[in-house]
PDB file of C-alpha atoms and ligand atoms in Angstrom:
ATOM      1  CA  UNK A 261       5.184  23.143  26.204  1.00  0.00           C
ATOM      2  CA  UNK A 262       4.547  22.816  22.497  1.00  0.00           C
ATOM      3  CA  UNK A 263       3.213  19.486  21.595  1.00  0.00           C
ATOM      4  CA  UNK A 264       5.319  17.179  19.289  1.00  0.00           C
ATOM      5  CA  UNK A 265       4.523  17.307  15.732  1.00  0.00           C
ATOM      6  CA  UNK A 266       3.252  13.917  13.988  1.00  0.00           C
ATOM      7  CA  UNK A 267       2.739  13.446  10.440  1.00  0.00           C
ATOM      8  CA  UNK A 268       0.488  10.784   9.596  1.00  0.00           C
ATOM      9  CA  UNK A 269       1.001   9.643   6.335  1.00  0.00           C
ATOM     10  CA  UNK A 270      -2.242   7.825   5.288  1.00  0.00           C
ATOM     11  CA  UNK A 271      -6.132   8.549   6.538  1.00  0.00           C
ATOM     12  CA  UNK A 272      -6.573   6.416   9.658  1.00  0.00           C
ATOM     13  CA  UNK A 273      -9.836   5.399  11.604  1.00  0.00           C
ATOM     14  CA  UNK A 274     -11.601   8.460  12.666  1.00  0.00           C
ATOM     15  CA  UNK A 275     -11.070   7.619  16.532  1.00  0.00           C
ATOM     16  CA  UNK A 276      -7.331   7.112  15.823  1.00  0.00           C
ATOM     17  CA  UNK A 277      -6.850  10.880  14.195  1.00  0.00           C
ATOM     18  CA  UNK A 278      -9.395  12.244  17.129  1.00  0.00           C
ATOM     19  CA  UNK A 279      -6.917  11.001  19.538  1.00  0.00           C
ATOM     20  CA  UNK A 280      -3.927  11.943  17.759  1.00  0.00           C
ATOM     21  CA  UNK A 281      -5.305  15.378  17.263  1.00  0.00           C
ATOM     22  CA  UNK A 282      -6.110  15.572  21.023  1.00  0.00           C
ATOM     23  CA  UNK A 283      -2.735  14.672  22.036  1.00  0.00           C
ATOM     24  CA  UNK A 284      -0.256  16.167  19.042  1.00  0.00           C
ATOM     25  CA  UNK A 285       0.048  18.793  16.579  1.00  0.00           C
ATOM     26  CA  UNK A 286      -0.985  16.609  13.552  1.00  0.00           C
ATOM     27  CA  UNK A 287      -0.348  16.782  10.103  1.00  0.00           C
ATOM     28  CA  UNK A 288      -3.239  14.560   8.551  1.00  0.00           C
ATOM     29  CA  UNK A 289      -3.542  13.188   4.729  1.00  0.00           C
ATOM     30  CA  UNK A 290      -7.435  13.568   4.208  1.00  0.00           C
ATOM     31  CA  UNK A 291      -6.447  12.665   0.510  1.00  0.00           C
ATOM     32  CA  UNK A 292      -5.162   9.470   1.676  1.00  0.00           C
ATOM     33  CA  UNK A 293      -2.375   9.919  -1.029  1.00  0.00           C
ATOM     34  CA  UNK A 294       0.538   7.715  -1.092  1.00  0.00           C
ATOM     35  CA  UNK A 295       3.829   9.568  -0.322  1.00  0.00           C
ATOM     36  CA  UNK A 296       7.149   9.324  -2.505  1.00  0.00           C
ATOM     37  CA  UNK A 297      10.722   9.237  -0.906  1.00  0.00           C
ATOM     38  CA  UNK A 298      10.807  12.805  -1.375  1.00  0.00           C
ATOM     39  CA  UNK A 299       7.777  13.549   0.332  1.00  0.00           C
ATOM     40  CA  UNK A 300       8.925  11.718   3.292  1.00  0.00           C
ATOM     41  CA  UNK A 301      12.374  13.460   3.198  1.00  0.00           C
ATOM     42  CA  UNK A 302      10.564  16.669   2.969  1.00  0.00           C
ATOM     43  CA  UNK A 303       8.353  16.171   6.020  1.00  0.00           C
ATOM     44  CA  UNK A 304      11.206  14.973   8.175  1.00  0.00           C
ATOM     45  CA  UNK A 305      12.341  18.311   8.500  1.00  0.00           C
ATOM     46  CA  UNK A 306       8.822  19.311   9.551  1.00  0.00           C
ATOM     47  CA  UNK A 307       7.858  16.694  12.403  1.00  0.00           C
ATOM     48  CA  UNK A 308       9.439  14.800  15.234  1.00  0.00           C
ATOM     49  CA  UNK A 309       7.531  11.819  14.405  1.00  0.00           C
ATOM     50  CA  UNK A 310       5.978  10.007  11.506  1.00  0.00           C
ATOM     51  CA  UNK A 311       2.985   7.510  11.654  1.00  0.00           C
ATOM     52  CA  UNK A 312       3.138   5.452   8.420  1.00  0.00           C
ATOM     53  CA  UNK A 313       1.812   2.642   7.201  1.00  0.00           C
ATOM     54  CA  UNK A 314       3.102  -0.193   5.056  1.00  0.00           C
ATOM     55  CA  UNK A 315       2.919   1.831   2.012  1.00  0.00           C
ATOM     56  CA  UNK A 316       5.616   4.320   2.952  1.00  0.00           C
ATOM     57  CA  UNK A 317       8.857   3.129   1.804  1.00  0.00           C
ATOM     58  CA  UNK A 318      12.096   3.681   4.295  1.00  0.00           C
ATOM     59  CA  UNK A 319      14.919   2.153   2.179  1.00  0.00           C
ATOM     60  CA  UNK A 320      18.325   2.871   3.069  1.00  0.00           C
ATOM     61  CA  UNK A 321      18.797   5.867   0.566  1.00  0.00           C
ATOM     62  CA  UNK A 322      15.565   7.570   1.805  1.00  0.00           C
ATOM     63  CA  UNK A 323      16.713   6.897   5.451  1.00  0.00           C
ATOM     64  CA  UNK A 324      20.008   8.424   4.680  1.00  0.00           C
ATOM     65  CA  UNK A 325      18.515  11.770   3.653  1.00  0.00           C
ATOM     66  CA  UNK A 326      15.976  11.741   6.691  1.00  0.00           C
ATOM     67  CA  UNK A 327      16.176  15.468   8.946  1.00  0.00           C
ATOM     68  CA  UNK A 328      17.581  14.912  12.369  1.00  0.00           C
ATOM     69  CA  UNK A 329      14.340  16.566  13.582  1.00  0.00           C
ATOM     70  CA  UNK A 330      12.498  13.013  12.867  1.00  0.00           C
ATOM     71  CA  UNK A 331      12.976  11.229  16.146  1.00  0.00           C
ATOM     72  CA  UNK A 332      10.576   8.228  15.788  1.00  0.00           C
ATOM     73  CA  UNK A 333       8.778   5.972  13.227  1.00  0.00           C
ATOM     74  CA  UNK A 334       5.496   4.426  14.959  1.00  0.00           C
ATOM     75  CA  UNK A 335       4.293   2.181  12.126  1.00  0.00           C
ATOM     76  CA  UNK A 336       0.675   1.554  11.710  1.00  0.00           C
ATOM     77  CA  UNK A 337       1.246  -2.087  10.726  1.00  0.00           C
ATOM     78  CA  UNK A 338       2.926  -5.295  12.476  1.00  0.00           C
ATOM     79  CA  UNK A 339       5.204  -5.661   9.237  1.00  0.00           C
ATOM     80  CA  UNK A 340       8.009  -3.798   8.701  1.00  0.00           C
ATOM     81  CA  UNK A 341       9.800  -4.857   5.986  1.00  0.00           C
ATOM     82  CA  UNK A 342       9.123  -1.444   4.377  1.00  0.00           C
ATOM     83  CA  UNK A 343      11.580   0.017   6.690  1.00  0.00           C
ATOM     84  CA  UNK A 344      15.421  -0.705   6.592  1.00  0.00           C
ATOM     85  CA  UNK A 345      15.762  -1.174  10.389  1.00  0.00           C
ATOM     86  CA  UNK A 346      19.380  -1.329  10.170  1.00  0.00           C
ATOM     87  CA  UNK A 347      19.576   2.094   8.463  1.00  0.00           C
ATOM     88  CA  UNK A 348      17.252   3.599  10.980  1.00  0.00           C
ATOM     89  CA  UNK A 349      19.045   2.246  13.869  1.00  0.00           C
ATOM     90  CA  UNK A 350      22.014   3.679  12.523  1.00  0.00           C
ATOM     91  CA  UNK A 351      20.518   7.061  12.153  1.00  0.00           C
ATOM     92  CA  UNK A 352      19.357   6.714  15.822  1.00  0.00           C
ATOM     93  CA  UNK A 353      15.612   6.731  14.805  1.00  0.00           C
ATOM     94  CA  UNK A 354      13.333   4.541  17.094  1.00  0.00           C
ATOM     95  CA  UNK A 355      11.020   2.111  15.144  1.00  0.00           C
ATOM     96  CA  UNK A 356       7.945   0.678  16.498  1.00  0.00           C
ATOM     97  CA  UNK A 357       5.126  -1.449  15.141  1.00  0.00           C
ATOM     98  CA  UNK A 358       1.820  -2.888  16.052  1.00  0.00           C
ATOM     99  CA  UNK A 359       1.958  -6.621  16.932  1.00  0.00           C
ATOM    100  CA  UNK A 360      -0.692  -8.613  18.435  1.00  0.00           C
ATOM    101  CA  UNK A 361      -3.818  -6.292  17.541  1.00  0.00           C
ATOM    102  CA  UNK A 362      -4.561  -7.416  14.173  1.00  0.00           C
ATOM    103  CA  UNK A 363      -3.922 -11.309  14.659  1.00  0.00           C
ATOM    104  CA  UNK A 364      -7.757 -12.216  15.021  1.00  0.00           C
ATOM    105  CA  UNK A 365      -8.576 -10.019  11.724  1.00  0.00           C
ATOM    106  CA  UNK A 366      -5.690 -11.369   9.659  1.00  0.00           C
ATOM    107  CA  UNK A 367      -6.427 -15.039  10.556  1.00  0.00           C
ATOM    108  CA  UNK A 368     -10.099 -14.463   9.702  1.00  0.00           C
ATOM    109  CA  UNK A 369      -8.988 -13.609   6.313  1.00  0.00           C
ATOM    110  CA  UNK A 370      -6.314 -16.518   6.083  1.00  0.00           C
ATOM    111  CA  UNK A 371      -9.331 -18.943   6.890  1.00  0.00           C
ATOM    112  CA  UNK A 372     -11.531 -17.116   4.548  1.00  0.00           C
ATOM    113  CA  UNK A 373      -9.042 -17.712   1.559  1.00  0.00           C
ATOM    114  CA  UNK A 374      -8.321 -21.313   2.959  1.00  0.00           C
ATOM    115  CA  UNK A 375     -11.933 -22.297   2.687  1.00  0.00           C
ATOM    116  CA  UNK A 376     -12.779 -20.376  -0.595  1.00  0.00           C
ATOM    117  CA  UNK A 377      -9.678 -21.707  -2.516  1.00  0.00           C
ATOM    118  CA  UNK A 378     -10.544 -25.378  -1.072  1.00  0.00           C
ATOM    119  CA  UNK A 379     -14.520 -25.071  -1.927  1.00  0.00           C
ATOM    120  CA  UNK A 380     -14.003 -23.237  -4.952  1.00  0.00           C
ATOM    121  CA  UNK A 381     -15.772 -19.931  -3.746  1.00  0.00           C
ATOM    122  CA  UNK A 382     -14.664 -17.353  -6.375  1.00  0.00           C
ATOM    123  CA  UNK A 383     -15.640 -19.697  -9.161  1.00  0.00           C
ATOM    124  CA  UNK A 384     -18.935 -20.479  -7.634  1.00  0.00           C
ATOM    125  CA  UNK A 385     -19.723 -16.901  -6.673  1.00  0.00           C
ATOM    126  CA  UNK A 386     -18.942 -15.959 -10.289  1.00  0.00           C
ATOM    127  CA  UNK A 387     -21.049 -18.446 -11.981  1.00  0.00           C
ATOM    128  CA  UNK A 388     -23.976 -17.463  -9.500  1.00  0.00           C
ATOM    129  CA  UNK A 389     -23.303 -13.760 -10.058  1.00  0.00           C
ATOM    130  CA  UNK A 390     -23.043 -13.922 -13.881  1.00  0.00           C
ATOM    131  CA  UNK A 391     -26.283 -15.895 -14.165  1.00  0.00           C
ATOM    132  CA  UNK A 392     -24.391 -18.758 -15.549  1.00  0.00           C
ATOM    133  CA  UNK A 393     -25.536 -21.234 -12.963  1.00  0.00           C
ATOM    134  CA  UNK A 394     -27.648 -23.526 -15.140  1.00  0.00           C
ATOM    135  CA  UNK A 395     -27.323 -27.187 -13.736  1.00  0.00           C
ATOM    136  CA  UNK A 396     -26.671 -29.270 -10.783  1.00  0.00           C
ATOM    137  CA  UNK A 397     -25.118 -32.710 -10.485  1.00  0.00           C
ATOM    138  CA  UNK A 398     -23.161 -34.754  -7.951  1.00  0.00           C
ATOM    139  CA  UNK A 399     -20.186 -34.246  -9.811  1.00  0.00           C
ATOM    140  CA  UNK A 400     -20.564 -30.471  -9.891  1.00  0.00           C
ATOM    141  CA  UNK A 401     -18.137 -28.073  -8.419  1.00  0.00           C
ATOM    142  CA  UNK A 402     -16.756 -30.833  -6.256  1.00  0.00           C
ATOM    143  CA  UNK A 403     -13.746 -29.303  -3.970  1.00  0.00           C
ATOM    144  CA  UNK A 404     -11.473 -30.027  -1.607  1.00  0.00           C
ATOM    145  CA  UNK A 405     -12.714 -30.892   2.053  1.00  0.00           C
ATOM    146  CA  UNK A 406     -11.092 -28.652   4.953  1.00  0.00           C
ATOM    147  CA  UNK A 407     -12.262 -30.538   7.865  1.00  0.00           C
ATOM    148  CA  UNK A 408      -9.581 -33.453   9.389  1.00  0.00           C
ATOM    149  CA  UNK A 409      -7.029 -32.164   7.089  1.00  0.00           C
ATOM    150  CA  UNK A 410      -3.507 -31.502   8.121  1.00  0.00           C
ATOM    151  CA  UNK A 411      -2.530 -27.556   7.907  1.00  0.00           C
ATOM    152  CA  UNK A 412       1.078 -26.690   7.996  1.00  0.00           C
ATOM    153  CA  UNK A 413       2.010 -23.026   9.490  1.00  0.00           C
ATOM    154  CA  UNK A 414       5.046 -21.187   8.522  1.00  0.00           C
ATOM    155  CA  UNK A 415       5.704 -18.655  11.208  1.00  0.00           C
ATOM    156  CA  UNK A 416       3.806 -19.388  14.476  1.00  0.00           C
ATOM    157  CA  UNK A 417       4.028 -16.016  15.789  1.00  0.00           C
ATOM    158  CA  UNK A 418       0.745 -14.478  17.009  1.00  0.00           C
ATOM    159  CA  UNK A 419      -1.096 -14.851  13.901  1.00  0.00           C
ATOM    160  CA  UNK A 420      -0.042 -18.010  13.234  1.00  0.00           C
ATOM    161  CA  UNK A 421      -1.141 -18.957  16.603  1.00  0.00           C
ATOM    162  CA  UNK A 422      -4.779 -17.700  15.892  1.00  0.00           C
ATOM    163  CA  UNK A 423      -4.768 -19.413  12.868  1.00  0.00           C
ATOM    164  CA  UNK A 424      -3.816 -22.735  14.340  1.00  0.00           C
ATOM    165  CA  UNK A 425      -6.766 -22.328  16.926  1.00  0.00           C
ATOM    166  CA  UNK A 426      -9.360 -21.480  14.095  1.00  0.00           C
ATOM    167  CA  UNK A 427      -8.135 -24.493  12.216  1.00  0.00           C
ATOM    168  CA  UNK A 428      -8.657 -26.610  15.282  1.00  0.00           C
ATOM    169  CA  UNK A 429     -12.215 -25.563  15.002  1.00  0.00           C
ATOM    170  CA  UNK A 430     -12.040 -27.508  11.625  1.00  0.00           C
ATOM    171  CA  UNK A 431     -10.687 -30.567  13.312  1.00  0.00           C
ATOM    172  CA  UNK A 432      -7.506 -29.987  11.321  1.00  0.00           C
ATOM    173  CA  UNK A 433      -4.339 -31.245  12.552  1.00  0.00           C
ATOM    174  CA  UNK A 434      -1.698 -28.492  12.677  1.00  0.00           C
ATOM    175  CA  UNK A 435       1.891 -28.692  11.896  1.00  0.00           C
ATOM    176  CA  UNK A 436       4.281 -25.732  12.321  1.00  0.00           C
ATOM    177  CA  UNK A 437       7.966 -24.496  11.301  1.00  0.00           C
ATOM    178  CA  UNK A 438       9.229 -21.677  13.141  1.00  0.00           C
ATOM    179  CA  UNK A 439      12.706 -20.377  14.412  1.00  0.00           C
ATOM    180  CA  UNK A 440      12.250 -21.786  17.763  1.00  0.00           C
ATOM    181  CA  UNK A 441       9.746 -24.127  19.130  1.00  0.00           C
ATOM    182  CA  UNK A 442       7.120 -22.558  21.210  1.00  0.00           C
ATOM    183  CA  UNK A 443       6.456 -23.899  24.836  1.00  0.00           C
ATOM    184  CA  UNK A 444       3.455 -26.669  24.885  1.00  0.00           C
ATOM    185  CA  UNK A 445       1.039 -24.109  26.595  1.00  0.00           C
ATOM    186  CA  UNK A 446       1.280 -22.034  23.032  1.00  0.00           C
ATOM    187  CA  UNK A 447       1.744 -25.225  20.877  1.00  0.00           C
ATOM    188  CA  UNK A 448      -1.542 -26.421  22.021  1.00  0.00           C
ATOM    189  CA  UNK A 449      -0.872 -29.885  20.574  1.00  0.00           C
ATOM    190  CA  UNK A 450       0.592 -28.662  17.136  1.00  0.00           C
ATOM    191  CA  UNK A 451       3.622 -30.554  15.679  1.00  0.00           C
ATOM    192  CA  UNK A 452       6.960 -28.746  15.664  1.00  0.00           C
ATOM    193  CA  UNK A 453       9.087 -29.027  12.333  1.00  0.00           C
ATOM    194  CA  UNK A 454      12.514 -27.677  13.053  1.00  0.00           C
ATOM    195  CA  UNK A 455      12.891 -28.478   9.159  1.00  0.00           C
ATOM    196  CA  UNK A 456      10.959 -26.948   6.647  1.00  0.00           C
ATOM    197  CA  UNK A 457      10.966 -29.847   4.429  1.00  0.00           C
ATOM    198  CA  UNK A 458       9.535 -32.372   6.878  1.00  0.00           C
ATOM    199  CA  UNK A 459       6.445 -29.881   7.401  1.00  0.00           C
ATOM    200  CA  UNK A 460       6.101 -29.390   3.798  1.00  0.00           C
ATOM    201  CA  UNK A 461       5.626 -32.954   3.208  1.00  0.00           C
ATOM    202  CA  UNK A 462       2.416 -33.196   5.546  1.00  0.00           C
ATOM    203  CA  UNK A 463       0.766 -29.822   4.620  1.00  0.00           C
ATOM    204  CA  UNK A 464      -2.549 -30.561   2.798  1.00  0.00           C
ATOM    205  CA  UNK A 465      -2.681 -26.897   3.480  1.00  0.00           C
ATOM    206  CA  UNK A 466      -0.089 -24.407   3.963  1.00  0.00           C
ATOM    207  CA  UNK A 467      -0.593 -21.108   5.495  1.00  0.00           C
ATOM    208  CA  UNK A 468       2.264 -18.305   5.341  1.00  0.00           C
ATOM    209  CA  UNK A 469       2.419 -16.282   8.776  1.00  0.00           C
ATOM    210  CA  UNK A 470       6.251 -15.215   8.715  1.00  0.00           C
ATOM    211  CA  UNK A 471       7.843 -11.809   8.280  1.00  0.00           C
ATOM    212  CA  UNK A 472       9.212 -11.055   4.906  1.00  0.00           C
ATOM    213  CA  UNK A 473      12.922 -10.990   5.605  1.00  0.00           C
ATOM    214  CA  UNK A 474      16.163 -11.542   3.136  1.00  0.00           C
ATOM    215  CA  UNK A 475      15.965 -15.346   4.648  1.00  0.00           C
ATOM    216  CA  UNK A 476      12.202 -15.906   3.926  1.00  0.00           C
ATOM    217  CA  UNK A 477      11.846 -14.173   0.642  1.00  0.00           C
ATOM    218  CA  UNK A 478      10.977 -16.557  -2.015  1.00  0.00           C
ATOM    219  CA  UNK A 479      10.566 -19.277   0.676  1.00  0.00           C
ATOM    220  CA  UNK A 480       7.740 -20.494  -1.383  1.00  0.00           C
ATOM    221  CA  UNK A 481       9.503 -21.823  -4.689  1.00  0.00           C
ATOM    222  CA  UNK A 482       9.289 -24.328  -7.346  1.00  0.00           C
ATOM    223  CA  UNK A 483      11.744 -26.304  -5.074  1.00  0.00           C
ATOM    224  CA  UNK A 484       9.588 -26.098  -1.848  1.00  0.00           C
ATOM    225  CA  UNK A 485       6.053 -26.538  -3.721  1.00  0.00           C
ATOM    226  CA  UNK A 486       7.449 -29.994  -5.321  1.00  0.00           C
ATOM    227  CA  UNK A 487       7.747 -31.200  -1.636  1.00  0.00           C
ATOM    228  CA  UNK A 488       3.995 -30.513  -0.904  1.00  0.00           C
ATOM    229  CA  UNK A 489       1.705 -33.026  -1.237  1.00  0.00           C
ATOM    230  CA  UNK A 490      -0.236 -33.343  -4.613  1.00  0.00           C
ATOM    231  CA  UNK A 491      -3.312 -30.891  -4.507  1.00  0.00           C
ATOM    232  CA  UNK A 492      -2.027 -28.937  -1.820  1.00  0.00           C
ATOM    233  CA  UNK A 493      -3.326 -25.355  -1.055  1.00  0.00           C
ATOM    234  CA  UNK A 494      -1.455 -22.433  -0.443  1.00  0.00           C
ATOM    235  CA  UNK A 495      -2.568 -19.323   1.647  1.00  0.00           C
ATOM    236  CA  UNK A 496      -0.695 -16.388   2.096  1.00  0.00           C
ATOM    237  CA  UNK A 497      -1.907 -13.284   4.154  1.00  0.00           C
ATOM    238  CA  UNK A 498       1.767 -12.248   5.187  1.00  0.00           C
ATOM    239  CA  UNK A 499       3.884 -10.566   2.603  1.00  0.00           C
ATOM    240  CA  UNK A 500       3.993 -11.280  -1.183  1.00  0.00           C
ATOM    241  CA  UNK A 501       7.713 -11.454  -1.288  1.00  0.00           C
ATOM    242  CA  UNK A 502       7.301 -14.995   0.337  1.00  0.00           C
ATOM    243  CA  UNK A 503       6.365 -16.175  -2.766  1.00  0.00           C
ATOM    244  CA  UNK A 504       7.882 -16.798  -6.025  1.00  0.00           C
ATOM    245  CA  UNK A 505       4.755 -16.075  -8.016  1.00  0.00           C
ATOM    246  CA  UNK A 506       5.880 -17.794 -11.358  1.00  0.00           C
ATOM    247  CA  UNK A 507       6.420 -20.945  -9.539  1.00  0.00           C
ATOM    248  CA  UNK A 508       3.150 -20.751  -8.108  1.00  0.00           C
ATOM    249  CA  UNK A 509       1.471 -20.053 -11.281  1.00  0.00           C
ATOM    250  CA  UNK A 510       3.351 -23.065 -12.809  1.00  0.00           C
ATOM    251  CA  UNK A 511       2.281 -25.227  -9.923  1.00  0.00           C
ATOM    252  CA  UNK A 512      -1.489 -24.266 -10.450  1.00  0.00           C
ATOM    253  CA  UNK A 513      -1.263 -24.427 -13.934  1.00  0.00           C
ATOM    254  CA  UNK A 514       0.231 -28.029 -13.822  1.00  0.00           C
ATOM    255  CA  UNK A 515      -2.231 -29.346 -11.091  1.00  0.00           C
ATOM    256  CA  UNK A 516       0.407 -29.724  -8.597  1.00  0.00           C
ATOM    257  CA  UNK A 517      -1.695 -27.228  -6.445  1.00  0.00           C
ATOM    258  CA  UNK A 518      -5.423 -27.613  -6.291  1.00  0.00           C
ATOM    259  CA  UNK A 519      -5.670 -23.731  -5.298  1.00  0.00           C
ATOM    260  CA  UNK A 520      -4.228 -20.824  -3.521  1.00  0.00           C
ATOM    261  CA  UNK A 521      -5.584 -18.016  -1.683  1.00  0.00           C
ATOM    262  CA  UNK A 522      -3.386 -14.657  -1.752  1.00  0.00           C
ATOM    263  CA  UNK A 523      -4.163 -11.701   0.029  1.00  0.00           C
ATOM    264  CA  UNK A 524      -0.552 -10.338  -0.302  1.00  0.00           C
ATOM    265  CA  UNK A 525       1.215  -9.847  -3.846  1.00  0.00           C
ATOM    266  CA  UNK A 526       4.594  -9.173  -5.354  1.00  0.00           C
ATOM    267  CA  UNK A 527       3.297  -6.138  -6.790  1.00  0.00           C
ATOM    268  CA  UNK A 528       0.783  -4.089  -4.723  1.00  0.00           C
ATOM    269  CA  UNK A 529      -1.482  -2.455  -5.326  1.00  0.00           C
ATOM    270  CA  UNK A 530      -2.572  -4.273  -8.258  1.00  0.00           C
ATOM    271  CA  UNK A 531      -1.609  -7.922  -7.596  1.00  0.00           C
ATOM    272  CA  UNK A 532      -0.638 -10.100 -10.441  1.00  0.00           C
ATOM    273  CA  UNK A 533      -2.942 -10.364 -13.450  1.00  0.00           C
ATOM    274  CA  UNK A 534      -1.720 -13.718 -14.734  1.00  0.00           C
ATOM    275  CA  UNK A 535      -3.421 -15.002 -11.262  1.00  0.00           C
ATOM    276  CA  UNK A 536      -6.632 -13.845 -12.666  1.00  0.00           C
ATOM    277  CA  UNK A 537      -6.948 -16.621 -15.331  1.00  0.00           C
ATOM    278  CA  UNK A 538      -7.498 -19.336 -12.710  1.00  0.00           C
ATOM    279  CA  UNK A 539     -10.388 -19.206 -10.765  1.00  0.00           C
ATOM    280  CA  UNK A 540      -8.904 -21.650  -8.199  1.00  0.00           C
ATOM    281  CA  UNK A 541      -6.881 -18.701  -6.982  1.00  0.00           C
ATOM    282  CA  UNK A 542      -8.842 -16.859  -4.615  1.00  0.00           C
ATOM    283  CA  UNK A 543      -7.545 -13.287  -4.133  1.00  0.00           C
ATOM    284  CA  UNK A 544      -8.052 -10.458  -1.957  1.00  0.00           C
ATOM    285  CA  UNK A 545      -6.411  -6.948  -1.704  1.00  0.00           C
ATOM    286  CA  UNK A 546      -4.382  -7.074   1.085  1.00  0.00           C
ATOM    287  CA  UNK A 547      -7.161  -6.771   3.649  1.00  0.00           C
ATOM    288  CA  UNK A 548      -5.957  -9.002   6.531  1.00  0.00           C
ATOM    289  CA  UNK A 549      -5.977  -6.332   9.054  1.00  0.00           C
ATOM    290  CA  UNK A 550      -8.963  -4.338   7.654  1.00  0.00           C
ATOM    291  CA  UNK A 551     -11.781  -4.382  10.235  1.00  0.00           C
ATOM    292  CA  UNK A 552     -13.019  -1.067  11.850  1.00  0.00           C
ATOM    293  CA  UNK A 553     -12.133  -2.840  15.426  1.00  0.00           C
ATOM    294  CA  UNK A 554      -8.786  -3.467  14.371  1.00  0.00           C
ATOM    295  CA  UNK A 555      -8.065  -0.165  12.525  1.00  0.00           C
ATOM    296  CA  UNK A 556      -8.713   1.284  15.803  1.00  0.00           C
ATOM    297  CA  UNK A 557      -7.056  -0.896  17.810  1.00  0.00           C
ATOM    298  CA  UNK A 558      -3.693  -0.624  15.266  1.00  0.00           C
ATOM    299  CA  UNK A 559      -3.847   2.994  15.602  1.00  0.00           C
ATOM    300  CA  UNK A 560      -4.108   3.550  19.147  1.00  0.00           C
ATOM    301  CA  UNK A 561      -1.290   1.122  19.540  1.00  0.00           C
ATOM    302  CA  UNK A 562       0.922   3.181  17.268  1.00  0.00           C
ATOM    303  CA  UNK A 563      -0.363   6.412  19.581  1.00  0.00           C
ATOM    304  CA  UNK A 564       0.545   4.437  22.550  1.00  0.00           C
ATOM    305  CA  UNK A 565       4.193   3.937  21.247  1.00  0.00           C
ATOM    306  CA  UNK A 566       4.499   7.636  20.620  1.00  0.00           C
ATOM    307  CA  UNK A 567       2.848   8.500  24.026  1.00  0.00           C
ATOM    308  CA  UNK A 568       5.541   6.398  25.771  1.00  0.00           C
ATOM    309  CA  UNK A 569       8.392   7.935  23.574  1.00  0.00           C
ATOM    310  CA  UNK A 570       7.482  11.456  24.134  1.00  0.00           C
ATOM    311  CA  UNK A 571       7.155  10.738  27.820  1.00  0.00           C
ATOM    312  CA  UNK A 572      10.868   9.536  27.836  1.00  0.00           C
ATOM    313  CA  UNK A 573       9.687   6.050  28.518  1.00  0.00           C
ATOM    314  CA  UNK A 574      10.598   2.849  26.294  1.00  0.00           C
ATOM    315  CA  UNK A 575       7.930   2.228  23.889  1.00  0.00           C
ATOM    316  CA  UNK A 576       6.197  -1.070  24.550  1.00  0.00           C
ATOM    317  CA  UNK A 577       6.729  -2.369  20.554  1.00  0.00           C
ATOM    318  CA  UNK A 578      10.247  -0.814  20.269  1.00  0.00           C
ATOM    319  CA  UNK A 579      11.960  -2.388  17.312  1.00  0.00           C
ATOM    320  CA  UNK A 580      15.111  -0.513  17.214  1.00  0.00           C
TER     321      UNK A 580
HETATM  322  C1  DGY B 187       0.659  -5.170   8.703  1.00  0.00           C
HETATM  323  O1  DGY B 187       0.279  -4.647   9.600  1.00  0.00           O
HETATM  324  O2  DGY B 187       1.484  -5.469   8.448  1.00  0.00           O
HETATM  325  C2  DGY B 187      -0.451  -5.343   7.762  1.00  0.00           C
HETATM  326  O3  DGY B 187       0.012  -5.928   6.317  1.00  0.00           O
HETATM  327  C3  DGY B 187      -1.257  -4.124   7.140  1.00  0.00           C
HETATM  328  O4  DGY B 187       0.002  -3.033   6.693  1.00  0.00           O
END
């Protein structure tokens, strides 16, 4: 029997590509180039499955033009805001993602950004790096202490829960806003806020861990930022669409926010050049899940979903 033909859109970990080549007739992308809608539409006629990243956009218009040969999109990502799930469901195309396996890595980056923004890491690093560190005094580079402060989490899914665990290591009190309250064994003492407003009011630090959906787009805006305590710090390792970047910039410039830590931006790749004027914004280029271990785990999870699908079983991470 012929092996199913799978297009892996980006260069994945060597272990992932080796396993894929063992089990499938694989089209790889050794140049790691980004594919356009036209590429996706063309390739859909040549493969039974696509294993894409969040860099490939399956919007309604693209999905409408996909070839009937394509049966499954096994994403190498937990976020699926690049996929129009309603359109894909209507076309009968199975869609899966890779939850769980990137929670530790992403929470590490969230904590790095939280600590870095609080303790002025970008500014300090640049100063030493540029040979500009020429004095010291007790009033020099005084930052915001993290230990014992209140952390608000929006989206208490898997990443949010790991972030809460890490924050407890810093004696932070964890508050969260989520669609539903977690059971006590997952809540681990975190304080549930059914209303976003009450969460914002107690968030010395606010970390975003919810998916980007029409409902959550722009959830951080001038109005919600105003409800935070003065000198709060916002961390975003989820999706750029959650934040109104003009409002965030205004709050940094007015001093309402003491800082921000951002791994995600409205424009990716590239980010927001206006943020570069402020060294109390620590920025990273969407690398929340970028560890060797997690890349293997994401690749294997996507392949597990493909294996199940082509064995006639229900993929564990099927979304539609
Ligand atoms: C995810 O998995 O959603 C990460 O943002 C990387 O794509």
